[in-house]
């Protein structure tokens, strides 16, 4: 069982800070509590309300957000709060006690959406599925991802990509989307509605270990230019790419060649129009915004 870790995330409101978890805190809707009495069904929120500066507690699927009174500064208390939440979760503390209504099967809707890549279809759910993007090229890679593993049992499923509330499925040419879309959509809907696991703790553990190993091998932090590029990709490029069922990740920046390398995943990987998008969209934007420090962008299919 992997442990919870909590990261501190500022928000646009100076009185509110988010404390993000590396795993789901609740499978239900978001909650908002204004005092300890309202928080009767949330042991975590009740504990937080014992802090005199806590005004409001918000609980969502993967984070707790706190609004404070102006009697303290966040910089003085936020790390202690993060440690408190993390300790509470790792000791098996209950975040929210489900109501009788929530204990019943929660209706799930899934709709299919075409992507610019004719071999990829995007299936969008009305609930968050994963906390970070994951891609599986075959069933072996999906050993700790039960939903992806189940999808690979369909003979026409080639690759599976998941991010936020959607799944992008790449198919082999043995079937047409018109023949299989309804079957896949209904399978995903029933799977989610039954409350089955999408990603296991073992996958979280292996991902964390891989990330730690990468940090050990490449301890040097990103330079200022690379950080600017990542920020541009996150703010301007990723939302558009995600809407098409894909993802883009920064790989490297070569200052001498003024070259940026990115990794394309999901529907973007192997997409016939991705080269056009890369050259006429991403490359032009980086050239314009990076003031001569970027001249070329190359893509690596994930």
CSV table of C-alpha atoms in Angstrom, one decimal:
chain,number,residue,atom,x,y,z
A,1,UNK,CA,0.0,0.0,0.0
A,2,UNK,CA,1.6,3.3,-1.1
A,3,UNK,CA,1.7,6.2,1.3
A,4,UNK,CA,0.0,9.5,0.8
A,5,UNK,CA,2.2,12.5,0.1
A,6,UNK,CA,0.9,16.0,0.2
A,7,UNK,CA,2.2,18.9,-1.9
A,8,UNK,CA,1.4,22.6,-1.2
A,9,UNK,CA,-0.1,24.5,-4.1
A,10,UNK,CA,-0.9,28.3,-4.0
A,11,UNK,CA,-4.1,29.5,-5.6
A,12,UNK,CA,-5.1,32.8,-7.2
A,13,UNK,CA,-6.8,33.8,-3.9
A,14,UNK,CA,-4.2,34.7,-1.3
A,15,UNK,CA,-6.4,33.4,1.6
A,16,UNK,CA,-6.7,29.9,0.0
A,17,UNK,CA,-4.0,27.2,-0.3
A,18,UNK,CA,-4.5,23.7,-1.8
A,19,UNK,CA,-2.9,20.6,-0.3
A,20,UNK,CA,-2.8,18.1,-3.2
A,21,UNK,CA,-2.5,14.4,-2.6
A,22,UNK,CA,-0.8,11.8,-4.8
A,23,UNK,CA,-3.9,9.5,-4.5
A,24,UNK,CA,-7.6,10.0,-4.5
A,25,UNK,CA,-9.1,11.1,-1.2
A,26,UNK,CA,-12.7,10.5,-2.0
A,27,UNK,CA,-14.6,9.0,-4.9
A,28,UNK,CA,-17.6,11.3,-4.3
A,29,UNK,CA,-18.4,14.9,-5.1
A,30,UNK,CA,-16.6,17.9,-3.6
A,31,UNK,CA,-17.4,19.0,-0.1
A,32,UNK,CA,-17.4,22.5,1.5
A,33,UNK,CA,-17.5,23.0,5.3
A,34,UNK,CA,-17.7,26.4,7.0
A,35,UNK,CA,-17.4,25.2,10.7
A,36,UNK,CA,-16.8,22.1,12.8
A,37,UNK,CA,-20.5,21.4,13.1
A,38,UNK,CA,-21.0,21.3,9.4
A,39,UNK,CA,-18.0,19.0,9.2
A,40,UNK,CA,-19.6,16.3,11.4
A,41,UNK,CA,-19.2,13.7,8.6
A,42,UNK,CA,-15.6,14.6,7.9
A,43,UNK,CA,-13.1,13.6,10.6
A,44,UNK,CA,-10.3,15.3,8.6
A,45,UNK,CA,-12.1,18.6,8.3
A,46,UNK,CA,-13.0,18.5,12.0
A,47,UNK,CA,-9.4,18.1,12.9
A,48,UNK,CA,-8.4,21.0,10.7
A,49,UNK,CA,-11.1,23.2,12.2
A,50,UNK,CA,-9.3,22.9,15.6
A,51,UNK,CA,-6.8,25.3,14.1
A,52,UNK,CA,-8.0,28.7,15.0
A,53,UNK,CA,-7.2,30.4,11.7
A,54,UNK,CA,-9.1,27.9,9.5
A,55,UNK,CA,-12.2,29.6,8.0
A,56,UNK,CA,-13.4,27.1,5.4
A,57,UNK,CA,-12.4,23.5,4.4
A,58,UNK,CA,-12.9,22.3,0.8
A,59,UNK,CA,-12.4,18.6,0.0
A,60,UNK,CA,-12.2,17.3,-3.6
A,61,UNK,CA,-11.2,14.0,-5.1
A,62,UNK,CA,-7.4,14.7,-4.8
A,63,UNK,CA,-7.0,17.8,-2.7
A,64,UNK,CA,-7.9,19.7,0.5
A,65,UNK,CA,-8.1,23.5,0.2
A,66,UNK,CA,-8.2,25.7,3.2
A,67,UNK,CA,-9.3,29.3,3.5
A,68,UNK,CA,-7.8,31.1,6.4
A,69,UNK,CA,-8.6,34.1,8.6
A,70,UNK,CA,-6.0,36.9,8.4
A,71,UNK,CA,-4.4,36.2,11.7
A,72,UNK,CA,-1.5,34.2,10.3
A,73,UNK,CA,0.6,34.0,7.1
A,74,UNK,CA,0.5,30.9,5.0
A,75,UNK,CA,4.3,30.7,4.9
A,76,UNK,CA,4.3,30.3,8.7
A,77,UNK,CA,1.7,27.4,8.9
A,78,UNK,CA,1.3,25.7,5.5
A,79,UNK,CA,4.1,23.1,5.9
A,80,UNK,CA,2.7,22.1,9.3
A,81,UNK,CA,-0.8,21.7,7.8
A,82,UNK,CA,0.6,19.6,5.0
A,83,UNK,CA,2.4,17.4,7.5
A,84,UNK,CA,-0.8,17.1,9.6
A,85,UNK,CA,-3.0,16.1,6.6
A,86,UNK,CA,-0.3,13.6,5.4
A,87,UNK,CA,0.1,12.0,8.9
A,88,UNK,CA,-3.7,11.8,9.2
A,89,UNK,CA,-4.1,10.0,5.9
A,90,UNK,CA,-1.2,7.6,6.4
A,91,UNK,CA,-2.7,6.6,9.8
A,92,UNK,CA,-5.8,5.5,8.0
A,93,UNK,CA,-7.9,8.5,8.9
A,94,UNK,CA,-11.3,8.9,7.3
A,95,UNK,CA,-11.6,11.9,5.0
A,96,UNK,CA,-15.4,11.9,4.5
A,97,UNK,CA,-18.0,9.4,5.8
A,98,UNK,CA,-20.2,8.4,2.8
A,99,UNK,CA,-23.9,9.0,3.1
A,100,UNK,CA,-26.3,6.2,2.5
A,101,UNK,CA,-27.1,7.8,-0.9
A,102,UNK,CA,-23.4,7.9,-1.8
A,103,UNK,CA,-22.9,4.3,-0.8
A,104,UNK,CA,-25.2,3.3,-3.6
A,105,UNK,CA,-23.9,2.8,-7.1
A,106,UNK,CA,-23.0,6.2,-8.6
A,107,UNK,CA,-24.3,6.8,-12.1
A,108,UNK,CA,-21.5,7.2,-14.6
A,109,UNK,CA,-21.7,8.7,-18.1
A,110,UNK,CA,-19.2,8.1,-20.8
A,111,UNK,CA,-19.2,9.7,-24.2
A,112,UNK,CA,-17.0,9.1,-27.3
A,113,UNK,CA,-15.2,11.9,-29.1
A,114,UNK,CA,-13.2,11.7,-32.3
A,115,UNK,CA,-9.7,13.0,-32.4
A,116,UNK,CA,-7.5,14.4,-35.2
A,117,UNK,CA,-5.8,11.0,-35.2
A,118,UNK,CA,-8.1,8.6,-37.1
A,119,UNK,CA,-6.7,5.6,-35.2
A,120,UNK,CA,-7.6,7.1,-31.8
A,121,UNK,CA,-10.9,7.6,-30.1
A,122,UNK,CA,-11.3,9.6,-26.9
A,123,UNK,CA,-13.8,8.3,-24.2
A,124,UNK,CA,-14.7,11.0,-21.6
A,125,UNK,CA,-16.2,10.2,-18.2
A,126,UNK,CA,-18.1,12.5,-15.8
A,127,UNK,CA,-15.5,11.7,-13.1
A,128,UNK,CA,-11.8,12.0,-12.6
A,129,UNK,CA,-10.0,8.8,-13.5
A,130,UNK,CA,-6.3,9.4,-12.8
A,131,UNK,CA,-4.3,12.1,-11.1
A,132,UNK,CA,-1.5,12.2,-13.7
A,133,UNK,CA,-1.3,11.1,-17.3
A,134,UNK,CA,-0.3,7.4,-18.0
A,135,UNK,CA,0.3,5.6,-21.2
A,136,UNK,CA,0.3,1.8,-21.9
A,137,UNK,CA,1.7,0.4,-25.1
A,138,UNK,CA,0.8,-3.2,-24.3
A,139,UNK,CA,-0.9,-5.4,-21.7
A,140,UNK,CA,2.4,-6.1,-19.9
A,141,UNK,CA,2.8,-2.4,-19.1
A,142,UNK,CA,-0.7,-2.3,-17.8
A,143,UNK,CA,-0.2,-5.0,-15.1
A,144,UNK,CA,-0.9,-2.4,-12.4
A,145,UNK,CA,-3.7,-0.7,-14.3
A,146,UNK,CA,-6.8,-2.9,-14.1
A,147,UNK,CA,-8.9,-0.9,-16.5
A,148,UNK,CA,-6.2,-0.6,-19.2
A,149,UNK,CA,-5.4,-4.3,-18.8
A,150,UNK,CA,-9.1,-5.2,-19.3
A,151,UNK,CA,-9.2,-3.0,-22.4
A,152,UNK,CA,-6.2,-4.8,-23.9
A,153,UNK,CA,-8.4,-8.0,-23.9
A,154,UNK,CA,-10.2,-6.5,-26.9
A,155,UNK,CA,-8.3,-7.7,-29.9
A,156,UNK,CA,-8.5,-4.4,-31.7
A,157,UNK,CA,-7.1,-2.3,-28.8
A,158,UNK,CA,-3.5,-1.3,-29.6
A,159,UNK,CA,-2.6,1.3,-27.0
A,160,UNK,CA,-4.3,3.0,-24.0
A,161,UNK,CA,-3.7,6.6,-22.7
A,162,UNK,CA,-5.4,8.0,-19.6
A,163,UNK,CA,-5.4,11.6,-18.3
A,164,UNK,CA,-7.8,13.4,-15.9
A,165,UNK,CA,-11.3,12.2,-16.9
A,166,UNK,CA,-10.7,10.6,-20.2
A,167,UNK,CA,-9.2,7.5,-22.0
A,168,UNK,CA,-7.7,7.7,-25.5
A,169,UNK,CA,-7.7,4.3,-27.2
A,170,UNK,CA,-5.6,3.5,-30.2
A,171,UNK,CA,-6.8,0.7,-32.4
A,172,UNK,CA,-5.5,-1.8,-34.9
A,173,UNK,CA,-6.9,-1.6,-38.5
A,174,UNK,CA,-8.8,-4.9,-38.1
A,175,UNK,CA,-11.9,-2.9,-37.0
A,176,UNK,CA,-13.6,0.4,-37.8
A,177,UNK,CA,-14.7,2.8,-35.1
A,178,UNK,CA,-18.2,2.6,-36.2
A,179,UNK,CA,-18.2,-1.1,-35.3
A,180,UNK,CA,-16.5,-0.9,-31.9
A,181,UNK,CA,-17.1,2.5,-30.3
A,182,UNK,CA,-20.4,1.7,-28.6
A,183,UNK,CA,-19.0,-1.6,-27.2
A,184,UNK,CA,-16.0,0.2,-25.7
A,185,UNK,CA,-18.0,3.1,-24.4
A,186,UNK,CA,-20.4,0.7,-22.6
A,187,UNK,CA,-17.6,-1.4,-21.3
A,188,UNK,CA,-15.8,1.6,-19.8
A,189,UNK,CA,-19.1,3.0,-18.3
A,190,UNK,CA,-20.0,-0.3,-16.6
A,191,UNK,CA,-16.5,-0.8,-15.3
A,192,UNK,CA,-16.5,2.7,-13.7
A,193,UNK,CA,-20.0,2.4,-12.4
A,194,UNK,CA,-19.1,-0.8,-10.6
A,195,UNK,CA,-16.4,1.2,-8.7
A,196,UNK,CA,-13.6,-1.0,-9.9
A,197,UNK,CA,-10.0,0.2,-9.6
A,198,UNK,CA,-8.5,2.2,-12.5
A,199,UNK,CA,-4.9,2.4,-11.2
A,200,UNK,CA,-3.5,0.4,-8.3
A,201,UNK,CA,-1.2,1.6,-5.5
A,202,UNK,CA,1.5,-0.6,-7.0
A,203,UNK,CA,1.5,1.6,-10.1
A,204,UNK,CA,1.7,4.7,-7.9
A,205,UNK,CA,4.7,3.1,-6.1
A,206,UNK,CA,6.5,2.2,-9.4
A,207,UNK,CA,5.9,5.7,-10.8
A,208,UNK,CA,7.2,7.3,-7.7
A,209,UNK,CA,10.3,5.0,-7.8
A,210,UNK,CA,10.9,5.8,-11.4
A,211,UNK,CA,10.7,9.5,-10.8
A,212,UNK,CA,13.1,9.2,-7.8
A,213,UNK,CA,15.5,7.1,-10.0
A,214,UNK,CA,15.3,9.8,-12.7
A,215,UNK,CA,16.1,12.5,-10.2
A,216,UNK,CA,19.1,10.5,-8.9
A,217,UNK,CA,20.4,10.0,-12.5
A,218,UNK,CA,19.7,13.6,-13.6
A,219,UNK,CA,20.1,15.7,-10.4
A,220,UNK,CA,20.5,19.0,-12.3
A,221,UNK,CA,17.5,21.2,-12.2
A,222,UNK,CA,16.0,22.7,-15.3
A,223,UNK,CA,17.7,26.0,-16.5
A,224,UNK,CA,15.7,29.2,-16.6
A,225,UNK,CA,14.9,28.8,-20.4
A,226,UNK,CA,13.7,25.3,-20.0
A,227,UNK,CA,11.5,26.3,-17.1
A,228,UNK,CA,10.0,29.1,-19.3
A,229,UNK,CA,9.3,26.5,-22.1
A,230,UNK,CA,7.6,24.1,-19.6
A,231,UNK,CA,5.4,27.0,-18.4
A,232,UNK,CA,4.4,27.9,-21.9
A,233,UNK,CA,3.6,24.3,-22.8
A,234,UNK,CA,1.5,23.9,-19.6
A,235,UNK,CA,-0.4,27.1,-20.0
A,236,UNK,CA,-1.0,27.4,-23.8
A,237,UNK,CA,-0.3,24.0,-25.4
A,238,UNK,CA,-1.4,21.2,-23.0
A,239,UNK,CA,-5.1,22.3,-22.7
A,240,UNK,CA,-5.6,22.3,-26.5
A,241,UNK,CA,-3.7,19.0,-26.8
A,242,UNK,CA,-5.8,17.4,-24.0
A,243,UNK,CA,-9.0,18.4,-25.7
A,244,UNK,CA,-7.8,16.3,-28.7
A,245,UNK,CA,-7.2,13.3,-26.4
A,246,UNK,CA,-3.4,13.6,-26.1
A,247,UNK,CA,-0.6,15.0,-24.0
A,248,UNK,CA,2.7,16.8,-24.6
A,249,UNK,CA,5.7,16.7,-22.3
A,250,UNK,CA,8.9,18.6,-22.3
A,251,UNK,CA,11.9,16.4,-23.0
A,252,UNK,CA,15.0,18.7,-23.4
A,253,UNK,CA,16.3,22.0,-24.6
A,254,UNK,CA,19.6,22.5,-26.5
A,255,UNK,CA,20.8,26.2,-26.2
A,256,UNK,CA,23.4,25.8,-28.9
A,257,UNK,CA,21.0,24.4,-31.5
A,258,UNK,CA,18.1,26.4,-30.1
A,259,UNK,CA,16.2,23.0,-30.2
A,260,UNK,CA,13.3,21.9,-28.1
A,261,UNK,CA,12.4,18.2,-27.9
A,262,UNK,CA,8.9,17.2,-26.7
A,263,UNK,CA,7.2,13.9,-26.1
A,264,UNK,CA,3.8,13.3,-27.7
A,265,UNK,CA,1.4,10.9,-26.1
A,266,UNK,CA,-2.1,9.6,-26.6
A,267,UNK,CA,-3.9,10.7,-29.7
A,268,UNK,CA,-1.0,13.0,-30.6
A,269,UNK,CA,1.4,10.1,-30.9
A,270,UNK,CA,1.7,9.0,-34.5
A,271,UNK,CA,-1.1,11.4,-35.6
A,272,UNK,CA,-0.9,12.4,-39.2
A,273,UNK,CA,-1.7,16.0,-38.3
A,274,UNK,CA,0.8,16.2,-35.4
A,275,UNK,CA,3.7,17.4,-37.6
A,276,UNK,CA,1.6,20.2,-38.9
A,277,UNK,CA,0.5,21.2,-35.4
A,278,UNK,CA,4.1,20.9,-34.2
A,279,UNK,CA,5.5,23.2,-36.9
A,280,UNK,CA,2.6,25.7,-37.3
A,281,UNK,CA,1.5,25.8,-33.7
A,282,UNK,CA,3.9,24.8,-31.1
A,283,UNK,CA,7.1,25.8,-32.9
A,284,UNK,CA,5.8,29.2,-34.0
A,285,UNK,CA,4.5,30.0,-30.5
A,286,UNK,CA,7.8,29.1,-28.9
A,287,UNK,CA,9.8,31.1,-31.5
A,288,UNK,CA,7.6,34.1,-30.8
A,289,UNK,CA,7.5,33.9,-27.0
A,290,UNK,CA,11.1,32.8,-26.4
A,291,UNK,CA,12.7,35.8,-28.3
A,292,UNK,CA,15.2,34.0,-30.5
A,293,UNK,CA,16.1,31.3,-28.0
A,294,UNK,CA,14.1,28.6,-29.9
A,295,UNK,CA,14.3,27.9,-33.6
A,296,UNK,CA,13.1,24.4,-33.9
A,297,UNK,CA,10.9,21.9,-32.1
A,298,UNK,CA,11.2,18.1,-32.6
A,299,UNK,CA,8.7,15.5,-31.4
A,300,UNK,CA,9.3,12.1,-29.9
A,301,UNK,CA,6.3,9.8,-30.0
A,302,UNK,CA,5.5,8.5,-26.6
